[in-house]
CSV table of C-alpha atoms in Angstrom, one decimal:
chain,number,residue,atom,x,y,z
N,207,MET,CA,12.9,-18.6,23.4
N,208,THR,CA,11.7,-15.4,22.0
N,209,ALA,CA,8.6,-15.2,20.1
N,210,ARG,CA,10.9,-14.3,16.9
N,211,ALA,CA,12.9,-17.6,17.4
N,212,ALA,CA,9.8,-19.2,17.7
N,213,ASP,CA,8.6,-17.8,14.3
N,214,ARG,CA,11.7,-18.5,12.7
N,215,THR,CA,11.6,-22.4,13.8
N,216,ARG,CA,8.1,-22.5,12.7
N,217,TYR,CA,9.0,-20.9,9.1
N,218,ASN,CA,12.0,-23.1,8.3
N,219,ARG,CA,10.1,-26.1,9.5
N,220,ALA,CA,7.2,-25.2,7.3
N,221,THR,CA,9.6,-24.1,4.4
N,222,ALA,CA,11.7,-27.1,4.7
N,223,HIS,CA,10.6,-28.8,1.2
N,224,LEU,CA,11.4,-25.6,-0.6
N,225,ASP,CA,14.6,-24.2,-1.5
N,226,ALA,CA,15.4,-20.2,-1.3
N,227,PRO,CA,14.9,-17.6,-2.1
N,228,ILE,CA,11.1,-17.6,-1.4
N,229,ALA,CA,8.2,-15.4,-0.2
N,230,ILE,CA,5.7,-16.3,2.6
N,231,VAL,CA,2.7,-15.0,4.4
N,232,ASP,CA,2.0,-16.0,7.9
N,233,LEU,CA,-1.6,-16.4,7.8
N,234,GLU,CA,-1.9,-15.9,11.8
N,235,ALA,CA,-0.6,-12.5,11.1
N,236,PHE,CA,-2.0,-11.6,8.3
N,237,ASP,CA,-5.6,-12.2,9.7
N,238,ALA,CA,-4.8,-10.6,12.9
N,239,ASN,CA,-3.8,-7.4,11.3
N,240,PRO,CA,-7.6,-6.7,9.4
N,241,ASP,CA,-8.9,-7.2,12.7
N,242,ASP,CA,-7.0,-4.1,14.0
N,243,LEU,CA,-7.5,-1.9,11.0
N,244,VAL,CA,-11.4,-2.6,11.2
N,245,ARG,CA,-11.1,-1.6,15.0
N,246,ARG,CA,-9.7,1.7,14.4
N,247,ALA,CA,-12.0,2.4,11.5
N,248,ALA,CA,-14.9,2.3,14.1
N,249,GLY,CA,-17.3,1.2,11.9
N,250,LYS,CA,-16.6,2.4,8.6
N,251,PRO,CA,-15.3,0.3,5.7
N,252,VAL,CA,-12.0,-0.1,4.7
N,253,ARG,CA,-11.0,0.0,1.0
N,254,VAL,CA,-7.9,-2.3,0.2
N,255,ALA,CA,-5.2,-0.7,-1.3
N,256,SER,CA,-4.1,-3.4,-3.7
N,257,LYS,CA,-1.1,-2.0,-4.5
N,258,SER,CA,0.1,-2.8,-0.9
N,259,VAL,CA,-1.2,-6.9,-1.9
N,260,ARG,CA,-0.7,-7.9,-5.1
N,261,CYS,CA,-2.0,-10.9,-5.1
N,262,ARG,CA,-5.7,-11.8,-5.8
N,263,ALA,CA,-6.4,-14.6,-3.4
N,264,LEU,CA,-5.1,-12.3,-0.7
N,265,LEU,CA,-7.3,-9.6,-1.8
N,266,GLU,CA,-10.3,-12.2,-1.9
N,267,ARG,CA,-9.1,-13.3,1.5
N,268,VAL,CA,-9.3,-9.7,3.1
N,269,LEU,CA,-12.7,-9.0,1.2
N,270,ALA,CA,-14.3,-11.6,2.7
N,271,ARG,CA,-13.8,-10.3,5.8
N,272,PRO,CA,-16.5,-7.9,7.8
N,273,GLY,CA,-15.4,-4.4,7.9
N,274,PHE,CA,-14.1,-4.4,4.2
N,275,ALA,CA,-15.5,-3.2,1.3
N,276,GLY,CA,-14.0,-2.5,-2.1
N,277,ILE,CA,-10.2,-2.2,-3.8
N,278,MET,CA,-7.9,0.8,-4.3
N,279,SER,CA,-5.9,0.0,-7.4
N,280,TYR,CA,-3.0,1.5,-8.9
N,281,THR,CA,-3.6,1.6,-12.7
N,282,LEU,CA,-6.2,1.5,-15.4
N,283,ALA,CA,-5.2,-1.8,-16.5
N,284,GLU,CA,-5.1,-3.5,-13.2
N,285,SER,CA,-8.7,-2.2,-12.3
N,286,LEU,CA,-9.8,-3.6,-15.4
N,287,TRP,CA,-8.1,-7.0,-15.1
N,288,LEU,CA,-9.6,-7.2,-11.3
N,289,ALA,CA,-13.0,-6.3,-12.8
N,290,ARG,CA,-12.9,-8.9,-15.2
N,291,ALA,CA,-11.7,-11.1,-12.5
N,292,GLY,CA,-14.9,-10.5,-10.7
N,293,PHE,CA,-14.1,-7.5,-8.4
N,294,ASP,CA,-17.1,-5.1,-8.5
N,295,ASP,CA,-15.7,-2.0,-7.0
N,296,VAL,CA,-12.6,-0.9,-7.9
N,297,LEU,CA,-11.2,2.8,-7.4
N,298,LEU,CA,-8.5,3.5,-9.3
N,299,ALA,CA,-6.2,6.0,-6.7
N,300,TYR,CA,-4.0,7.6,-9.8
N,301,PRO,CA,-5.0,9.5,-12.8
N,302,SER,CA,-4.0,7.7,-16.2
N,303,ALA,CA,-3.2,8.3,-19.3
N,304,ASP,CA,-4.0,4.7,-21.1
N,305,ARG,CA,-5.9,5.4,-23.8
N,306,SER,CA,-6.5,2.0,-24.6
N,307,ALA,CA,-7.5,0.9,-21.4
N,308,PHE,CA,-10.0,3.7,-21.4
N,309,ALA,CA,-11.4,2.5,-24.7
N,310,GLU,CA,-11.8,-0.7,-23.2
N,311,LEU,CA,-13.7,0.9,-20.2
N,312,ALA,CA,-15.9,2.8,-22.2
N,313,ALA,CA,-17.1,0.0,-24.6
N,314,ASP,CA,-17.4,-3.0,-21.8
N,315,PRO,CA,-20.8,-2.6,-19.1
N,316,LYS,CA,-19.6,-4.4,-16.4
N,317,LEU,CA,-16.1,-2.7,-16.7
N,318,ALA,CA,-17.8,0.8,-16.3
N,319,GLY,CA,-19.7,-0.1,-13.6
N,320,ALA,CA,-17.1,-1.6,-11.4
N,321,VAL,CA,-14.4,0.8,-11.9
N,322,THR,CA,-14.1,4.5,-10.8
N,323,VAL,CA,-11.2,6.7,-12.3
N,324,MET,CA,-9.1,9.2,-10.9
N,325,VAL,CA,-9.6,12.9,-11.8
N,326,ASP,CA,-7.8,16.2,-10.6
N,327,ASP,CA,-7.8,18.2,-14.2
N,328,HIS,CA,-9.8,19.2,-17.0
N,329,ALA,CA,-7.0,17.7,-19.4
N,330,GLN,CA,-7.8,14.3,-18.1
N,331,LEU,CA,-11.4,14.5,-19.1
N,332,GLU,CA,-10.1,15.1,-22.7
N,333,LEU,CA,-8.1,12.5,-22.7
N,334,ILE,CA,-10.8,10.0,-21.8
N,335,ASP,CA,-13.0,11.9,-24.1
N,336,ALA,CA,-10.6,11.5,-27.1
N,337,SER,CA,-9.7,7.7,-26.1
N,338,ARG,CA,-13.4,6.5,-26.2
N,339,ALA,CA,-13.1,5.1,-29.5
N,340,GLY,CA,-16.6,5.0,-30.0
N,341,GLY,CA,-17.7,3.4,-26.5
N,342,ARG,CA,-20.4,5.3,-25.1
N,343,GLU,CA,-20.6,4.0,-21.2
N,344,GLU,CA,-20.6,6.5,-18.6
N,345,ILE,CA,-17.0,7.1,-16.8
N,346,ARG,CA,-17.8,7.0,-13.2
N,347,VAL,CA,-14.8,9.6,-11.7
N,348,CYS,CA,-13.3,10.5,-8.3
N,349,LEU,CA,-11.5,13.7,-7.6
N,350,GLU,CA,-8.7,13.8,-5.5
N,351,LEU,CA,-8.0,16.6,-2.9
N,352,ASP,CA,-4.4,18.0,-2.1
N,353,THR,CA,-3.9,17.0,1.4
N,354,SER,CA,-0.5,18.7,2.0
N,355,LEU,CA,-0.2,21.1,4.8
N,356,ARG,CA,1.2,24.4,3.9
N,357,MET,CA,2.7,26.7,6.4
N,358,LEU,CA,4.6,30.4,6.5
N,359,GLY,CA,2.0,31.5,3.5
N,360,GLY,CA,2.6,28.5,1.5
N,361,ARG,CA,6.6,28.6,1.6
N,362,VAL,CA,6.6,25.8,3.3
N,363,ARG,CA,5.0,22.5,1.8
N,364,ILE,CA,4.5,19.1,4.0
N,365,GLY,CA,3.3,16.3,2.0
N,366,ALA,CA,3.2,14.3,-1.4
N,367,LEU,CA,2.7,16.2,-4.5
N,368,ARG,CA,-0.3,14.7,-5.9
N,369,SER,CA,-3.4,16.6,-6.9
N,370,PRO,CA,-3.3,20.4,-7.8
N,371,LEU,CA,-6.9,21.0,-6.4
N,372,ARG,CA,-6.7,22.4,-2.8
N,373,SER,CA,-9.6,24.7,-2.2
N,374,PRO,CA,-13.3,24.1,-1.9
N,375,ALA,CA,-13.8,26.3,-5.1
N,376,GLN,CA,-11.3,24.5,-7.0
N,377,LEU,CA,-13.2,21.0,-6.2
N,378,ALA,CA,-16.6,22.6,-7.0
N,379,GLU,CA,-15.6,23.7,-10.2
N,380,LEU,CA,-14.0,20.6,-11.6
N,381,ALA,CA,-17.1,18.7,-10.1
N,382,ARG,CA,-19.2,21.3,-12.2
N,383,SER,CA,-17.2,20.7,-15.5
N,384,VAL,CA,-17.7,16.7,-14.8
N,385,ALA,CA,-21.6,17.2,-14.2
N,386,ARG,CA,-21.8,19.1,-17.5
N,387,ARG,CA,-20.1,16.8,-19.4
N,388,PRO,CA,-21.9,13.9,-21.2
N,389,GLY,CA,-20.7,10.6,-20.4
N,390,PHE,CA,-19.3,11.1,-17.1
N,391,ARG,CA,-20.7,10.8,-13.4
N,392,LEU,CA,-19.0,12.0,-10.4
N,393,VAL,CA,-19.2,9.4,-7.5
N,394,GLY,CA,-16.7,10.1,-5.3
N,395,LEU,CA,-14.2,12.3,-3.2
N,396,MET,CA,-10.6,10.8,-2.3
N,397,ALA,CA,-7.9,12.5,0.0
N,398,TYR,CA,-4.9,10.5,1.3
N,399,GLU,CA,-2.9,12.6,3.7
N,400,GLY,CA,0.3,10.2,3.2
N,401,HIS,CA,2.2,12.9,5.2
N,402,VAL,CA,0.4,11.4,8.3
N,403,ALA,CA,-0.6,8.1,7.1
N,404,GLY,CA,2.9,7.0,6.2
N,405,VAL,CA,5.4,8.5,7.9
N,406,GLY,CA,6.4,7.2,11.3
N,407,ASP,CA,6.4,9.1,14.3
N,408,ALA,CA,8.4,7.1,16.8
N,409,LEU,CA,11.8,6.6,15.3
N,410,ALA,CA,14.2,4.6,17.4
N,411,GLY,CA,17.0,6.5,18.8
N,412,ARG,CA,15.8,10.0,17.0
N,413,PRO,CA,13.5,11.2,19.9
N,414,LEU,CA,13.4,15.0,18.7
N,415,ARG,CA,12.5,14.2,15.2
N,416,SER,CA,10.1,11.7,16.5
N,417,ARG,CA,8.6,14.5,18.5
N,418,ALA,CA,8.8,17.1,15.4
N,419,ILE,CA,6.9,14.5,13.2
N,420,ARG,CA,4.0,14.1,15.9
N,421,LEU,CA,3.9,17.7,16.4
N,422,MET,CA,3.7,17.9,12.4
N,423,GLN,CA,0.9,15.3,12.0
N,424,SER,CA,-1.2,16.7,14.9
N,425,ALA,CA,-1.5,20.0,12.9
N,426,ALA,CA,-1.9,18.5,9.5
N,427,ARG,CA,-4.9,16.6,11.2
N,428,ARG,CA,-6.7,19.8,12.4
N,429,GLU,CA,-6.1,21.5,9.3
N,430,LEU,CA,-7.1,19.1,6.9
N,431,ALA,CA,-10.2,18.1,8.8
N,432,VAL,CA,-11.6,21.6,8.7
N,433,ARG,CA,-10.5,21.6,4.9
N,434,ARG,CA,-11.7,18.1,3.8
N,435,ALA,CA,-15.3,19.0,5.5
N,436,GLU,CA,-15.5,22.2,3.7
N,437,VAL,CA,-14.4,20.9,0.1
N,438,VAL,CA,-16.8,17.5,0.7
N,439,ARG,CA,-20.0,20.3,1.1
N,440,ALA,CA,-18.9,22.3,-1.8
N,441,VAL,CA,-18.7,19.0,-4.0
N,442,ARG,CA,-22.1,17.6,-2.6
N,443,ALA,CA,-23.6,20.9,-3.4
N,444,VAL,CA,-22.8,19.7,-7.0
N,445,ALA,CA,-23.1,16.3,-6.9
N,446,PRO,CA,-25.5,15.5,-3.8
N,447,ASP,CA,-25.7,11.9,-4.6
N,448,LEU,CA,-21.8,11.4,-4.5
N,449,GLU,CA,-21.1,7.7,-3.1
N,450,PHE,CA,-18.1,7.9,-1.4
N,451,VAL,CA,-15.5,10.0,0.5
N,452,ASN,CA,-12.1,8.4,0.9
N,453,GLY,CA,-9.5,9.5,3.3
N,454,GLY,CA,-6.9,7.6,5.2
N,455,GLY,CA,-4.1,5.2,4.9
N,456,THR,CA,-2.8,2.6,7.1
N,457,GLY,CA,-0.9,5.1,9.6
N,458,SER,CA,-4.2,7.3,10.3
N,459,VAL,CA,-7.0,5.1,10.2
N,460,GLN,CA,-8.6,6.1,13.7
N,461,HIS,CA,-8.1,9.8,13.1
N,462,THR,CA,-9.3,10.0,9.7
N,463,ALA,CA,-12.5,7.6,10.6
N,464,ALA,CA,-13.1,10.4,13.1
N,465,GLU,CA,-13.9,13.0,10.5
N,466,THR,CA,-17.8,12.9,9.7
N,467,ALA,CA,-17.4,14.0,6.4
N,468,VAL,CA,-15.5,10.9,5.4
N,469,THR,CA,-17.4,7.6,4.5
N,470,GLU,CA,-14.7,5.3,4.2
N,471,ILE,CA,-10.8,4.6,5.0
N,472,ALA,CA,-7.9,3.0,2.7
N,473,ALA,CA,-5.2,0.8,3.9
N,474,GLY,CA,-3.0,-1.7,2.6
N,475,SER,CA,0.1,-1.7,4.0
N,476,GLY,CA,-1.3,-2.7,7.4
N,477,LEU,CA,-2.0,-6.3,6.1
N,478,TYR,CA,1.7,-7.3,5.4
N,479,VAL,CA,3.2,-4.8,7.9
N,480,PRO,CA,6.4,-4.1,6.4
N,481,ARG,CA,9.6,-2.3,8.3
N,482,LEU,CA,8.3,1.1,7.4
N,483,PHE,CA,5.3,0.6,9.8
N,484,ASP,CA,7.1,-0.4,13.1
N,485,ASN,CA,7.7,3.3,13.9
N,486,TYR,CA,4.0,4.4,14.8
N,487,THR,CA,2.7,5.3,18.3
N,488,SER,CA,-0.8,4.6,17.1
N,489,PHE,CA,-1.0,0.9,16.5
N,490,THR,CA,1.1,-2.2,16.6
N,491,GLY,CA,1.0,-4.5,13.8
N,492,ARG,CA,2.5,-8.2,13.2
N,493,PRO,CA,4.9,-8.5,10.4
N,494,ALA,CA,3.3,-11.2,8.1
N,495,ALA,CA,4.9,-11.3,5.0
N,496,LEU,CA,8.7,-12.1,4.5
N,497,PHE,CA,11.0,-13.6,2.4
N,498,ALA,CA,14.2,-16.1,2.7
N,499,GLN,CA,17.6,-16.0,1.0
N,500,PRO,CA,20.0,-19.1,1.3
N,501,VAL,CA,23.1,-18.8,2.7
N,502,VAL,CA,25.6,-19.7,0.3
N,503,ARG,CA,29.0,-18.8,1.6
N,504,ARG,CA,30.9,-18.8,4.7
N,505,PRO,CA,33.6,-15.6,4.1
N,506,GLY,CA,35.0,-15.9,7.8
N,507,VAL,CA,33.8,-15.4,11.8
N,508,GLY,CA,30.8,-13.5,11.9
N,509,VAL,CA,30.0,-13.4,8.3
N,510,VAL,CA,27.8,-15.4,6.0
N,511,THR,CA,26.5,-14.2,2.4
N,512,VAL,CA,23.3,-14.8,0.7
N,513,LEU,CA,22.1,-15.1,-2.7
N,514,GLY,CA,20.6,-11.9,-3.5
N,515,GLY,CA,18.1,-9.8,-1.5
N,516,GLY,CA,19.0,-6.7,-3.2
N,517,TYR,CA,15.1,-5.4,-3.2
N,518,PRO,CA,15.2,-1.9,-2.7
N,519,ALA,CA,11.6,0.0,-2.0
N,520,SER,CA,10.6,3.3,-3.8
N,521,GLY,CA,11.0,6.3,-2.5
N,522,ALA,CA,13.8,8.9,-1.5
N,523,ALA,CA,16.9,6.6,-1.8
N,524,GLY,CA,18.0,5.7,1.8
N,525,ALA,CA,18.9,3.2,4.5
N,526,ASP,CA,15.2,2.7,5.3
N,527,ARG,CA,14.1,1.6,1.7
N,528,SER,CA,16.4,-1.5,2.0
N,529,PRO,CA,15.0,-4.6,3.3
N,530,VAL,CA,16.2,-5.7,7.1
N,531,PRO,CA,17.3,-9.2,8.1
N,532,TYR,CA,14.9,-10.1,10.7
N,533,LEU,CA,15.5,-13.9,11.9
N,534,PRO,CA,17.9,-15.0,12.8
N,535,GLU,CA,18.1,-12.0,14.9
N,536,GLY,CA,21.3,-9.9,15.5
N,537,LEU,CA,22.4,-10.0,11.6
N,538,ARG,CA,23.2,-6.8,9.9
N,539,TYR,CA,24.7,-5.7,6.4
N,540,ASP,CA,28.2,-4.8,5.6
N,541,ALA,CA,28.2,-1.0,5.5
N,542,GLN,CA,30.5,-1.2,2.4
N,543,GLU,CA,28.1,-3.5,0.6
N,544,GLY,CA,24.8,-3.3,1.9
N,545,ALA,CA,21.9,-5.4,0.2
N,546,GLY,CA,23.3,-6.5,-2.9
N,547,GLU,CA,22.0,-7.3,-6.3
N,548,VAL,CA,23.8,-11.2,-6.5
N,549,GLN,CA,24.9,-11.6,-3.2
N,550,THR,CA,24.6,-9.8,0.4
N,551,PRO,CA,27.1,-10.1,3.1
N,552,LEU,CA,25.7,-10.0,6.7
N,553,LEU,CA,27.7,-9.4,9.6
N,554,GLY,CA,27.1,-10.4,13.5
N,555,SER,CA,27.3,-13.5,15.7
N,556,PRO,CA,24.6,-15.7,14.6
N,557,ALA,CA,26.5,-15.9,11.1
N,558,ASP,CA,28.6,-18.4,13.1
N,559,ASP,CA,25.5,-20.8,13.6
N,560,LEU,CA,24.5,-20.9,10.1
N,561,LEU,CA,25.4,-23.6,7.5
N,562,ILE,CA,25.4,-23.2,3.9
N,563,GLY,CA,22.2,-23.8,2.3
N,564,ASP,CA,20.1,-22.1,6.0
N,565,LYS,CA,17.1,-19.6,5.3
N,566,VAL,CA,17.9,-16.2,6.5
N,567,TRP,CA,14.7,-14.1,6.6
N,568,PHE,CA,14.0,-10.5,5.7
N,569,ARG,CA,11.3,-7.9,5.9
N,570,HIS,CA,10.6,-5.8,2.9
N,571,ALA,CA,10.7,-1.9,3.6
N,572,LYS,CA,7.2,-1.7,1.7
N,573,ALA,CA,4.3,-3.8,1.5
N,574,GLY,CA,3.2,-4.9,-2.1
N,575,GLU,CA,6.3,-4.0,-3.6
N,576,LEU,CA,7.8,-7.6,-2.6
N,577,CYS,CA,5.5,-9.3,-4.6
N,578,GLU,CA,7.2,-8.0,-7.9
N,579,ARG,CA,10.5,-10.1,-7.2
N,580,PHE,CA,8.5,-13.3,-6.5
N,581,ASP,CA,5.8,-15.0,-8.6
N,582,ALA,CA,4.1,-17.0,-5.6
N,583,LEU,CA,3.5,-16.4,-1.8
N,584,HIS,CA,3.3,-19.7,0.6
N,585,LEU,CA,0.8,-19.7,3.1
N,586,ILE,CA,2.0,-20.5,6.5
N,587,GLU,CA,-0.6,-21.9,9.1
N,588,GLY,CA,1.6,-22.9,12.6
N,589,ASP,CA,4.4,-25.0,11.1
N,590,ARG,CA,2.9,-26.0,7.3
N,591,VAL,CA,2.8,-24.2,4.3
N,592,THR,CA,-1.3,-25.0,3.8
N,593,ALA,CA,-1.5,-23.1,0.3
N,594,SER,CA,0.8,-21.4,-2.6
N,595,VAL,CA,-0.8,-18.4,-4.3
N,596,PRO,CA,0.6,-16.3,-7.2
N,597,THR,CA,1.6,-12.9,-7.0
N,598,TYR,CA,0.1,-10.3,-9.6
N,599,ARG,CA,3.6,-11.3,-11.3
N,600,GLY,CA,2.7,-15.2,-10.9
N,601,GLU,CA,-0.3,-14.6,-13.2
N,602,GLY,CA,2.1,-12.9,-15.6
N,603,GLN,CA,0.7,-9.2,-14.5
N,604,THR,CA,3.2,-6.6,-14.3
N,605,PHE,CA,1.2,-3.1,-13.9
N,606,LEU,CA,4.2,-0.9,-13.6
């Protein structure tokens, strides 16, 4: 029996009393994956990206482990909710225009002390000030650096379209604006190199593209290491008490941690290890989060149909954004239908061994987005469900 077949047996036995659709987290894998992140971080604390987890119980489980400190959140409303729940170090990774949430932040000393907001534009400072509604608490601020790789005189740009701040001078200018503005305190700097951390460099069956990605990422790491160090020096000249410099992501932990200028690493997807993180040469994680759909039809030889399953991930539309049939091994989508809203046909010889009501296990393309489809995660240890914990959705929280 292969390791995957053994996992299928365990999962089926553990969830025999549960009707699909369901989502699970294999705790053996979930606990092994953070060990790998901490090892690669080489002594620098790992800040957990909540968007990749979206379950308070599992965030607490990770943060209780050595080597982890703080949360990187994705909306201001989520940040305040987490702070009220007792998380005392929440870095919002994206700028916000949530005026009512800014008013809450500015009026509550506990929230203001726990949450750091992201800024990359003077206009965002103006919006925050205009939203205070009389609140006088000091707002903790982090600046974001554009990490994209520019080549051929800027005609070629590789990387996410995020912050407009690229040069040391630009960051220092905004840092001075924050320092001069009453009611704000600059505490951090963030730089997320998504074109390195979030792009696999070992694509199955595509050796030339894989090599091109590795060459691009090597050049990007070299350029960014120099520029990030220069930016940190420029910002520290304005704010010598800067508390943190955050960088990285699951796919680049060890490279970012090697930079002296970086004080902490961000990671989240490496806890669940969704399918988009199968294609890396630098690390191998263990799939920890899966979901099961029930077989409801047997249309013919070599075909079964499961209920639902069309849970695409965000990003540019493509086959790599669909979940992948994982267990039993050997199933594939019908090219004419793919993963459907209410039903999904699956092809392959393993279909002939599946009965009505049997579970087919899938892996989502990205990490935490799976939790927007389920209100609970069933935690599996060995061949037993030892707990069922709510996702954000299960707690009635839908932040985006």
